[in-house]
mmCIF file of C-alpha atoms in Angstrom:
data_model
loop_
_atom_site.group_PDB
_atom_site.id
_atom_site.type_symbol
_atom_site.label_atom_id
_atom_site.label_comp_id
_atom_site.label_asym_id
_atom_site.label_seq_id
_atom_site.Cartn_x
_atom_site.Cartn_y
_atom_site.Cartn_z
ATOM 1 C CA MET X 12 3.588 49.433 116.022
ATOM 2 C CA THR X 13 6.206 51.311 117.989
ATOM 3 C CA GLY X 14 7.416 54.623 116.643
ATOM 4 C CA ILE X 15 11.162 54.963 116.118
ATOM 5 C CA PRO X 16 13.165 57.778 114.508
ATOM 6 C CA SER X 17 11.547 58.793 111.230
ATOM 7 C CA PHE X 18 11.773 61.913 109.167
ATOM 8 C CA THR X 19 8.804 64.239 108.864
ATOM 9 C CA GLY X 20 8.867 67.611 107.186
ATOM 10 C CA ASP X 21 9.973 68.793 103.806
ATOM 11 C CA ALA X 22 13.069 67.650 101.963
ATOM 12 C CA SER X 23 15.352 70.231 100.386
ATOM 13 C CA PRO X 24 15.187 70.697 96.592
ATOM 14 C CA TYR X 25 17.836 68.853 94.599
ATOM 15 C CA GLY X 26 20.847 71.129 94.384
ATOM 16 C CA GLY X 27 22.949 69.122 91.947
ATOM 17 C CA GLY X 28 25.918 66.851 92.548
ATOM 18 C CA ASP X 29 25.510 63.693 94.615
ATOM 19 C CA PRO X 30 21.741 63.041 94.798
ATOM 20 C CA TYR X 31 22.188 61.126 98.074
ATOM 21 C CA ALA X 32 24.249 63.856 99.784
ATOM 22 C CA ASP X 33 21.336 65.072 101.925
ATOM 23 C CA TYR X 34 19.509 61.742 102.208
ATOM 24 C CA ARG X 35 18.223 61.175 105.744
ATOM 25 C CA THR X 36 18.373 57.804 107.458
ATOM 26 C CA ALA X 37 19.085 56.114 110.791
ATOM 27 C CA ASP X 38 20.293 52.801 112.191
ATOM 28 C CA PHE X 39 17.212 50.592 112.466
ATOM 29 C CA ALA X 40 17.856 47.504 114.596
ATOM 30 C CA PHE X 41 15.562 45.273 112.544
ATOM 31 C CA THR X 42 17.362 45.729 109.195
ATOM 32 C CA GLY X 43 19.618 42.763 109.981
ATOM 33 C CA LEU X 44 16.607 40.480 109.498
ATOM 34 C CA VAL X 45 15.322 39.026 106.240
ATOM 35 C CA ASP X 46 13.527 41.368 103.832
ATOM 36 C CA LEU X 47 10.284 39.430 103.406
ATOM 37 C CA ALA X 48 9.411 41.678 100.437
ATOM 38 C CA ASP X 49 12.566 40.797 98.499
ATOM 39 C CA ARG X 50 11.874 40.065 94.819
ATOM 40 C CA ARG X 51 14.469 37.300 94.980
ATOM 41 C CA LEU X 52 12.211 35.439 97.441
ATOM 42 C CA GLY X 53 9.231 35.803 95.099
ATOM 43 C CA ALA X 54 7.661 38.998 96.420
ATOM 44 C CA GLY X 55 5.564 41.132 94.090
ATOM 45 C CA VAL X 56 3.273 44.155 93.948
ATOM 46 C CA ILE X 57 0.162 42.519 92.565
ATOM 47 C CA ALA X 58 -2.116 45.575 92.265
ATOM 48 C CA ALA X 59 -2.313 49.326 92.777
ATOM 49 C CA ASN X 60 -5.113 51.804 92.241
ATOM 50 C CA ASP X 61 -2.808 54.210 90.368
ATOM 51 C CA GLU X 62 0.730 54.171 88.943
ATOM 52 C CA PHE X 63 0.501 57.049 86.493
ATOM 53 C CA PHE X 64 4.047 58.403 86.864
ATOM 54 C CA ALA X 65 6.043 55.345 87.964
ATOM 55 C CA GLU X 66 5.337 51.614 88.160
ATOM 56 C CA ARG X 67 4.419 49.935 91.426
ATOM 57 C CA GLU X 68 6.954 47.126 90.899
ATOM 58 C CA ASN X 69 9.836 49.566 91.400
ATOM 59 C CA MET X 70 9.186 49.542 95.155
ATOM 60 C CA LEU X 71 10.647 46.055 95.531
ATOM 61 C CA LYS X 72 13.856 46.442 93.525
ATOM 62 C CA PRO X 73 16.709 45.152 95.721
ATOM 63 C CA GLU X 74 19.144 47.931 94.811
ATOM 64 C CA PRO X 75 18.920 51.575 96.025
ATOM 65 C CA ALA X 76 16.793 53.958 93.991
ATOM 66 C CA GLU X 77 18.549 55.814 91.189
ATOM 67 C CA PHE X 78 18.044 59.432 90.137
ATOM 68 C CA ASP X 79 18.679 61.058 86.761
ATOM 69 C CA PRO X 80 17.697 64.753 86.840
ATOM 70 C CA GLU X 81 17.479 64.855 83.029
ATOM 71 C CA HIS X 82 15.277 61.769 82.588
ATOM 72 C CA PHE X 83 11.785 62.827 81.473
ATOM 73 C CA GLY X 84 9.053 61.038 79.526
ATOM 74 C CA HIS X 85 5.692 61.904 77.984
ATOM 75 C CA LYS X 86 4.049 61.890 81.429
ATOM 76 C CA GLY X 87 6.763 63.901 83.172
ATOM 77 C CA LYS X 88 9.787 63.155 85.354
ATOM 78 C CA ILE X 89 10.782 59.489 85.385
ATOM 79 C CA MET X 90 11.131 58.362 89.002
ATOM 80 C CA ASP X 91 12.606 55.112 90.310
ATOM 81 C CA GLY X 92 9.742 54.150 92.593
ATOM 82 C CA TRP X 93 5.949 53.985 92.694
ATOM 83 C CA GLU X 94 4.348 57.362 91.989
ATOM 84 C CA THR X 95 0.693 58.252 91.543
ATOM 85 C CA ARG X 96 -0.866 61.323 89.955
ATOM 86 C CA ARG X 97 -1.924 64.347 92.024
ATOM 87 C CA ARG X 98 -5.308 63.941 93.631
ATOM 88 C CA ARG X 99 -7.921 66.676 93.229
ATOM 89 C CA GLY X 100 -11.129 67.609 94.984
ATOM 90 C CA VAL X 101 -14.628 67.332 93.572
ATOM 91 C CA SER X 102 -15.123 70.901 92.355
ATOM 92 C CA ALA X 103 -13.615 74.374 91.968
ATOM 93 C CA THR X 104 -15.026 75.321 95.357
ATOM 94 C CA GLU X 105 -13.588 72.104 96.902
ATOM 95 C CA PRO X 106 -10.289 71.647 94.998
ATOM 96 C CA HIS X 107 -8.429 69.677 97.668
ATOM 97 C CA PRO X 108 -8.613 65.912 98.323
ATOM 98 C CA THR X 109 -10.528 64.831 101.408
ATOM 99 C CA ASP X 110 -8.884 63.463 104.522
ATOM 100 C CA ALA X 111 -9.986 59.948 103.529
ATOM 101 C CA ASP X 112 -8.499 60.054 100.016
ATOM 102 C CA HIS X 113 -5.494 57.789 99.493
ATOM 103 C CA ASP X 114 -3.699 55.581 96.986
ATOM 104 C CA TRP X 115 -2.938 51.942 97.697
ATOM 105 C CA ALA X 116 -0.846 48.973 96.571
ATOM 106 C CA LEU X 117 -1.110 45.269 97.441
ATOM 107 C CA VAL X 118 2.199 43.546 98.162
ATOM 108 C CA ARG X 119 2.663 39.766 98.223
ATOM 109 C CA LEU X 120 5.495 38.838 100.571
ATOM 110 C CA GLY X 121 8.125 36.584 99.058
ATOM 111 C CA ALA X 122 7.995 34.387 102.137
ATOM 112 C CA PRO X 123 5.210 34.461 104.753
ATOM 113 C CA GLY X 124 6.475 35.585 108.108
ATOM 114 C CA VAL X 125 6.382 37.709 111.239
ATOM 115 C CA VAL X 126 7.054 41.376 110.455
ATOM 116 C CA ARG X 127 9.463 43.109 112.865
ATOM 117 C CA GLY X 128 10.065 46.376 111.039
ATOM 118 C CA ILE X 129 9.253 48.309 107.873
ATOM 119 C CA VAL X 130 11.170 50.977 105.975
ATOM 120 C CA VAL X 131 9.255 53.286 103.641
ATOM 121 C CA ASP X 132 12.027 54.852 101.582
ATOM 122 C CA THR X 133 11.234 58.102 99.743
ATOM 123 C CA ALA X 134 14.691 58.529 98.188
ATOM 124 C CA HIS X 135 14.663 61.324 95.543
ATOM 125 C CA PHE X 136 10.993 62.091 96.207
ATOM 126 C CA ARG X 137 11.419 65.639 97.482
ATOM 127 C CA GLY X 138 8.286 67.576 96.542
ATOM 128 C CA ASN X 139 6.190 64.592 95.521
ATOM 129 C CA TYR X 140 6.263 62.204 98.498
ATOM 130 C CA PRO X 141 3.086 61.314 100.436
ATOM 131 C CA GLN X 142 2.075 63.376 103.434
ATOM 132 C CA ALA X 143 1.555 60.180 105.426
ATOM 133 C CA VAL X 144 1.525 56.403 105.041
ATOM 134 C CA SER X 145 -0.285 53.514 106.688
ATOM 135 C CA ILE X 146 0.302 49.776 106.283
ATOM 136 C CA GLU X 147 -1.960 46.806 106.955
ATOM 137 C CA ALA X 148 -1.309 43.068 106.715
ATOM 138 C CA THR X 149 -3.311 39.903 106.216
ATOM 139 C CA SER X 150 -2.774 36.165 105.921
ATOM 140 C CA VAL X 151 -4.488 34.413 103.026
ATOM 141 C CA ALA X 152 -3.529 30.915 101.922
ATOM 142 C CA GLY X 153 -2.669 30.026 98.360
ATOM 143 C CA SER X 154 -2.235 32.596 95.591
ATOM 144 C CA PRO X 155 -5.161 35.008 96.004
ATOM 145 C CA SER X 156 -6.017 37.564 93.344
ATOM 146 C CA SER X 157 -6.323 41.259 94.123
ATOM 147 C CA GLU X 158 -10.108 40.886 94.019
ATOM 148 C CA GLN X 159 -9.971 38.142 96.649
ATOM 149 C CA LEU X 160 -7.686 40.197 98.880
ATOM 150 C CA LEU X 161 -9.990 43.221 98.674
ATOM 151 C CA ALA X 162 -13.126 41.194 99.490
ATOM 152 C CA ASP X 163 -15.127 42.270 102.537
ATOM 153 C CA ASP X 164 -14.444 39.047 104.454
ATOM 154 C CA VAL X 165 -10.642 39.497 104.494
ATOM 155 C CA GLU X 166 -9.311 40.599 107.881
ATOM 156 C CA TRP X 167 -6.579 43.265 107.817
ATOM 157 C CA THR X 168 -4.341 44.058 110.796
ATOM 158 C CA THR X 169 -2.741 47.488 111.160
ATOM 159 C CA LEU X 170 1.050 47.342 111.319
ATOM 160 C CA VAL X 171 1.722 51.062 110.792
ATOM 161 C CA PRO X 172 -1.104 53.493 111.616
ATOM 162 C CA ARG X 173 -1.419 56.624 109.535
ATOM 163 C CA THR X 174 1.871 58.439 110.191
ATOM 164 C CA ALA X 175 3.470 61.533 108.674
ATOM 165 C CA ILE X 176 6.725 60.856 106.809
ATOM 166 C CA GLY X 177 9.482 62.878 105.180
ATOM 167 C CA GLY X 178 10.807 63.091 101.651
ATOM 168 C CA HIS X 179 14.207 61.828 100.455
ATOM 169 C CA ALA X 180 14.507 59.743 103.625
ATOM 170 C CA ALA X 181 14.322 56.232 105.031
ATOM 171 C CA ASN X 182 11.246 56.284 107.276
ATOM 172 C CA GLY X 183 11.456 53.365 109.715
ATOM 173 C CA PHE X 184 8.738 51.716 111.788
ATOM 174 C CA ALA X 185 9.189 48.933 114.354
ATOM 175 C CA VAL X 186 6.320 46.426 114.380
ATOM 176 C CA ASP X 187 5.178 44.385 117.378
ATOM 177 C CA VAL X 188 2.467 42.044 116.071
ATOM 178 C CA GLU X 189 3.149 38.351 116.720
ATOM 179 C CA ARG X 190 1.284 37.036 113.674
ATOM 180 C CA ARG X 191 2.179 35.319 110.413
ATOM 181 C CA PHE X 192 1.307 37.423 107.352
ATOM 182 C CA THR X 193 1.338 36.797 103.601
ATOM 183 C CA HIS X 194 0.284 40.168 102.107
ATOM 184 C CA LEU X 195 0.479 43.896 102.866
ATOM 185 C CA ARG X 196 -1.718 46.816 101.854
ATOM 186 C CA VAL X 197 0.367 50.000 101.592
ATOM 187 C CA LYS X 198 -1.529 53.302 101.629
ATOM 188 C CA GLN X 199 -0.155 56.743 100.845
ATOM 189 C CA HIS X 200 -2.200 59.736 101.979
ATOM 190 C CA PRO X 201 -3.359 61.404 99.829
ATOM 191 C CA ASP X 202 -0.988 60.617 96.920
ATOM 192 C CA GLY X 203 2.677 60.802 95.922
ATOM 193 C CA GLY X 204 5.588 58.444 95.593
ATOM 194 C CA ILE X 205 7.547 55.768 97.458
ATOM 195 C CA ALA X 206 10.949 54.714 96.129
ATOM 196 C CA ARG X 207 11.452 51.444 98.026
ATOM 197 C CA LEU X 208 9.579 49.291 100.535
ATOM 198 C CA ARG X 209 11.502 46.975 102.859
ATOM 199 C CA VAL X 210 9.654 44.547 105.154
ATOM 200 C CA TYR X 211 12.027 42.995 107.693
ATOM 201 C CA GLY X 212 11.094 39.967 109.750
ATOM 202 C CA GLU X 213 11.339 36.225 110.285
ATOM 203 C CA VAL X 214 10.205 33.652 107.753
ATOM 204 C CA ALA X 215 7.426 31.390 109.072
ATOM 205 C CA PRO X 216 7.134 28.498 106.599
ATOM 206 C CA ASP X 217 4.135 26.233 106.168
ATOM 207 C CA PRO X 218 4.929 22.916 107.922
ATOM 208 C CA ALA X 219 2.539 21.023 105.645
ATOM 209 C CA TRP X 220 4.448 22.180 102.558
ATOM 210 C CA LEU X 221 7.835 21.235 103.997
ATOM 211 C CA GLY X 222 6.436 17.898 105.129
ATOM 212 C CA VAL X 223 5.305 17.059 101.604
ATOM 213 C CA LEU X 224 8.665 18.049 100.156
ATOM 214 C CA GLY X 225 10.447 15.578 102.440
ATOM 215 C CA THR X 226 14.045 16.454 101.566
ATOM 216 C CA PHE X 227 14.693 20.189 101.111
ATOM 217 C CA ASP X 228 17.283 22.885 101.842
ATOM 218 C CA VAL X 229 16.958 23.270 105.615
ATOM 219 C CA VAL X 230 18.997 26.507 105.766
ATOM 220 C CA ALA X 231 17.394 28.363 102.825
ATOM 221 C CA LEU X 232 15.855 31.763 103.592
ATOM 222 C CA GLU X 233 12.605 30.837 101.895
ATOM 223 C CA ASN X 234 12.264 27.744 104.106
ATOM 224 C CA GLY X 235 12.930 29.583 107.368
ATOM 225 C CA GLY X 236 16.704 29.390 107.760
ATOM 226 C CA ARG X 237 18.611 32.495 108.773
ATOM 227 C CA VAL X 238 22.062 33.908 109.437
ATOM 228 C CA GLU X 239 22.679 34.450 113.159
ATOM 229 C CA ASP X 240 26.102 36.051 112.898
ATOM 230 C CA ALA X 241 29.189 36.340 110.710
ATOM 231 C CA SER X 242 32.805 37.313 111.266
ATOM 232 C CA ASP X 243 32.887 39.808 108.389
ATOM 233 C CA ARG X 244 30.397 41.517 106.074
ATOM 234 C CA PHE X 245 32.778 43.987 104.456
ATOM 235 C CA TYR X 246 31.953 43.480 100.770
ATOM 236 C CA SER X 247 28.570 41.749 100.874
ATOM 237 C CA PRO X 248 26.076 40.367 103.409
ATOM 238 C CA ALA X 249 26.312 36.817 104.706
ATOM 239 C CA THR X 250 22.565 36.409 104.083
ATOM 240 C CA ASN X 251 23.333 36.223 100.357
ATOM 241 C CA THR X 252 24.615 32.676 100.904
ATOM 242 C CA ILE X 253 21.098 31.354 101.564
ATOM 243 C CA GLN X 254 19.206 33.367 98.936
ATOM 244 C CA PRO X 255 17.240 31.451 96.262
ATOM 245 C CA GLY X 256 18.975 30.417 93.058
ATOM 246 C CA ARG X 257 22.608 30.547 92.066
ATOM 247 C CA SER X 258 24.690 33.686 92.367
ATOM 248 C CA ARG X 259 24.573 35.883 89.252
ATOM 249 C CA LYS X 260 27.614 38.097 89.926
ATOM 250 C CA MET X 261 30.431 38.485 92.420
ATOM 251 C CA ASP X 262 28.613 40.677 94.946
ATOM 252 C CA ASP X 263 25.610 38.320 94.956
ATOM 253 C CA GLY X 264 27.513 36.062 97.357
ATOM 254 C CA TRP X 265 29.486 36.632 100.571
ATOM 255 C CA GLU X 266 32.989 38.081 100.399
ATOM 256 C CA THR X 267 35.175 39.191 103.305
ATOM 257 C CA ARG X 268 38.042 41.669 103.432
ATOM 258 C CA ARG X 269 41.602 40.343 103.174
ATOM 259 C CA ARG X 270 42.868 38.986 106.479
ATOM 260 C CA ARG X 271 46.258 40.131 107.747
ATOM 261 C CA ASP X 272 46.259 37.876 110.815
ATOM 262 C CA LYS X 273 46.236 34.117 111.382
ATOM 263 C CA GLY X 274 42.485 33.799 111.967
ATOM 264 C CA ASN X 275 39.655 32.706 109.667
ATOM 265 C CA ASP X 276 36.177 33.886 108.684
ATOM 266 C CA TRP X 277 32.875 32.175 109.436
ATOM 267 C CA ILE X 278 29.061 32.327 109.286
ATOM 268 C CA ARG X 279 26.701 30.844 111.874
ATOM 269 C CA TYR X 280 23.232 29.763 110.709
ATOM 270 C CA GLN X 281 20.013 28.728 112.417
ATOM 271 C CA LEU X 282 18.149 26.008 110.517
ATOM 272 C CA VAL X 283 14.384 26.063 109.983
ATOM 273 C CA GLU X 284 14.145 23.631 112.916
ATOM 274 C CA GLN X 285 15.946 20.517 114.125
ATOM 275 C CA SER X 286 16.892 18.655 110.956
ATOM 276 C CA ALA X 287 18.771 15.634 109.683
ATOM 277 C CA ILE X 288 21.272 16.831 107.042
ATOM 278 C CA ARG X 289 22.278 14.333 104.350
ATOM 279 C CA ALA X 290 24.030 16.357 101.637
ATOM 280 C CA VAL X 291 25.835 19.692 101.258
ATOM 281 C CA GLU X 292 26.574 22.150 98.455
ATOM 282 C CA ILE X 293 29.207 24.893 98.820
ATOM 283 C CA ASP X 294 29.169 27.131 95.763
ATOM 284 C CA THR X 295 31.884 29.674 94.883
ATOM 285 C CA ALA X 296 30.220 30.912 91.662
ATOM 286 C CA TYR X 297 31.749 34.181 90.318
ATOM 287 C CA LEU X 298 34.395 34.171 93.057
ATOM 288 C CA LYS X 299 37.546 33.504 91.055
ATOM 289 C CA GLY X 300 40.564 35.246 92.573
ATOM 290 C CA ASN X 301 38.828 35.723 95.900
ATOM 291 C CA SER X 302 37.070 32.456 96.757
ATOM 292 C CA ALA X 303 37.752 30.792 100.091
ATOM 293 C CA GLY X 304 40.741 28.438 100.004
ATOM 294 C CA TRP X 305 39.230 25.809 102.301
ATOM 295 C CA ALA X 306 35.972 25.287 104.186
ATOM 296 C CA ALA X 307 34.742 23.189 107.105
ATOM 297 C CA LEU X 308 31.235 22.655 108.502
ATOM 298 C CA SER X 309 30.146 22.082 112.102
ATOM 299 C CA VAL X 310 26.744 21.404 113.683
ATOM 300 C CA ARG X 311 25.202 21.794 117.116
ATOM 301 C CA ASP X 312 21.794 20.843 118.524
ATOM 302 C CA GLY X 313 20.183 23.609 120.566
ATOM 303 C CA GLU X 314 21.472 27.016 121.623
ATOM 304 C CA GLY X 315 23.788 25.561 124.254
ATOM 305 C CA GLY X 316 24.984 22.487 122.405
ATOM 306 C CA ASP X 317 28.591 21.713 121.562
ATOM 307 C CA TRP X 318 29.903 22.201 118.028
ATOM 308 C CA THR X 319 30.776 18.989 116.180
ATOM 309 C CA GLU X 320 32.625 19.049 112.866
ATOM 310 C CA PHE X 321 30.917 16.962 110.173
ATOM 311 C CA LEU X 322 32.751 18.192 107.060
ATOM 312 C CA PRO X 323 36.487 18.502 107.730
ATOM 313 C CA ARG X 324 38.557 21.282 106.225
ATOM 314 C CA THR X 325 38.218 20.759 102.484
ATOM 315 C CA ARG X 326 39.890 22.457 99.534
ATOM 316 C CA LEU X 327 37.572 24.693 97.465
ATOM 317 C CA GLN X 328 37.978 25.587 93.805
ATOM 318 C CA PRO X 329 37.143 29.033 92.409
ATOM 319 C CA ASP X 330 33.839 29.518 90.551
ATOM 320 C CA THR X 331 32.733 25.954 91.332
ATOM 321 C CA ASN X 332 29.761 24.214 92.948
ATOM 322 C CA HIS X 333 31.097 21.587 95.386
ATOM 323 C CA ARG X 334 28.808 18.696 96.385
ATOM 324 C CA PHE X 335 29.229 16.384 99.351
ATOM 325 C CA VAL X 336 27.100 13.352 100.286
ATOM 326 C CA LEU X 337 27.414 12.692 104.024
ATOM 327 C CA PRO X 338 28.040 9.087 105.073
ATOM 328 C CA ASP X 339 25.440 9.403 107.861
ATOM 329 C CA PRO X 340 22.723 12.001 108.570
ATOM 330 C CA VAL X 341 23.836 14.853 110.833
ATOM 331 C CA VAL X 342 21.204 16.122 113.298
ATOM 332 C CA GLY X 343 21.111 19.656 114.669
ATOM 333 C CA THR X 344 19.507 23.096 114.805
ATOM 334 C CA HIS X 345 22.550 25.262 113.944
ATOM 335 C CA VAL X 346 25.391 25.013 111.436
ATOM 336 C CA ARG X 347 28.628 26.989 111.155
ATOM 337 C CA ILE X 348 30.806 27.261 108.079
ATOM 338 C CA ASP X 349 34.443 28.213 108.614
ATOM 339 C CA ILE X 350 36.403 29.412 105.594
ATOM 340 C CA TYR X 351 40.211 29.581 105.529
ATOM 341 C CA PRO X 352 41.734 32.022 105.687
ATOM 342 C CA ASP X 353 39.315 34.528 104.102
ATOM 343 C CA GLY X 354 37.574 35.201 100.775
ATOM 344 C CA GLY X 355 34.038 34.064 100.202
ATOM 345 C CA ILE X 356 31.384 31.650 99.041
ATOM 346 C CA SER X 357 28.295 32.406 96.997
ATOM 347 C CA ARG X 358 25.819 29.824 98.330
ATOM 348 C CA LEU X 359 25.493 27.150 101.012
ATOM 349 C CA ARG X 360 22.850 24.440 100.634
ATOM 350 C CA LEU X 361 22.104 21.878 103.363
ATOM 351 C CA PHE X 362 19.776 19.183 102.069
ATOM 352 C CA GLY X 363 17.853 17.131 104.608
ATOM 353 C CA SER X 364 14.526 16.821 106.381
ATOM 354 C CA LEU X 365 12.948 17.770 109.683
ATOM 355 C CA THR X 366 13.261 15.343 112.553
ATOM 356 C CA ASP X 367 10.051 14.314 114.307
ATOM 357 C CA GLU X 368 10.859 16.726 117.140
ATOM 358 C CA GLY X 369 11.653 19.528 114.705
ATOM 359 C CA ALA X 370 8.415 18.962 112.795
ATOM 360 C CA LYS X 371 6.378 19.067 116.026
ATOM 361 C CA ARG X 372 7.976 22.339 117.171
ATOM 362 C CA LEU X 373 7.542 23.953 113.752
ATOM 363 C CA ALA X 374 3.866 22.945 113.613
ATOM 364 C CA ALA X 375 3.264 24.333 117.123
ATOM 365 C CA ARG X 376 4.895 27.639 116.177
ATOM 366 C CA HIS X 377 2.797 27.833 112.998
ATOM 367 C CA ASP X 378 -0.406 27.301 114.988
ATOM 368 C CA GLU X 379 0.652 29.950 117.500
ATOM 369 C CA LEU X 380 1.290 32.551 114.787
ATOM 370 C CA SER X 381 -1.986 31.751 113.028
#
């Protein structure tokens, strides 16, 4: 773990008005990567030792934490995060918790992968955030229970050593551990609350699983695809286009600002590995007056390969899932979608299978990370 700007020290009391007005954050380079702890990928908080004031599952909500100063319940202030009760010592003469006392939560990543950075967000936790946090990771196959994860024979690797953090702030940590992980153990010392947990990294899929599937979406986030770059991210991130499932509302896809020149917008993707693509879906769900007018797809093989168009510029309809069966398989490692002139799409699906070379490279990478 490499320390990067984080926010230690007390947060100011809430003074009314905009609750985010004095929120402290920074530009973390790793936040352009996939959030491996995204609920939409299947992540979950499977256990916690305490969640007296606020439920552990709140940590993985995709939207920013909300704050209502008037919202109270039978147990006290309702917080949008995970919050434990105050720890106490063993007696009147020793009223304070010990240095070893802490609360913990077990997080299942939505997609196994290599962690590059973590954000522990304490938004709206001003006088009730933890003094410090630490985070460990492990790799366990299958769907282990909390009891299995906490067994003595499970090996945990430290990603974030015990580090002081600040309240009402995004506390960021860069991680430099070249391993594939499936679960995290988040500790807060000695107690308190965390609004959101973001775990940024690169998906590292199981080659055996993809091999059994045969034909699958070779650009999907959950299978190891990723967005390399995009011309515009004004209204929503390009990564939305390869999220699981269909879009549920307009901002669940990718939408660009209105162009006032003669250019066009685009997204460039890296596939899970070299693949043979046989069918395509371009979905414009919930994009009605702002869907792309036309789209074209190109492929290249390798970082330095030439781009070859395999789906010519094609008219798109609003709020429609368009399906295309390719006359011949298209082989490559990268795909670019160009939309004309601007607008957006909600999802892109590229159905195919790994080539023999792609399968070999993916298996070698999996062995290296394990």
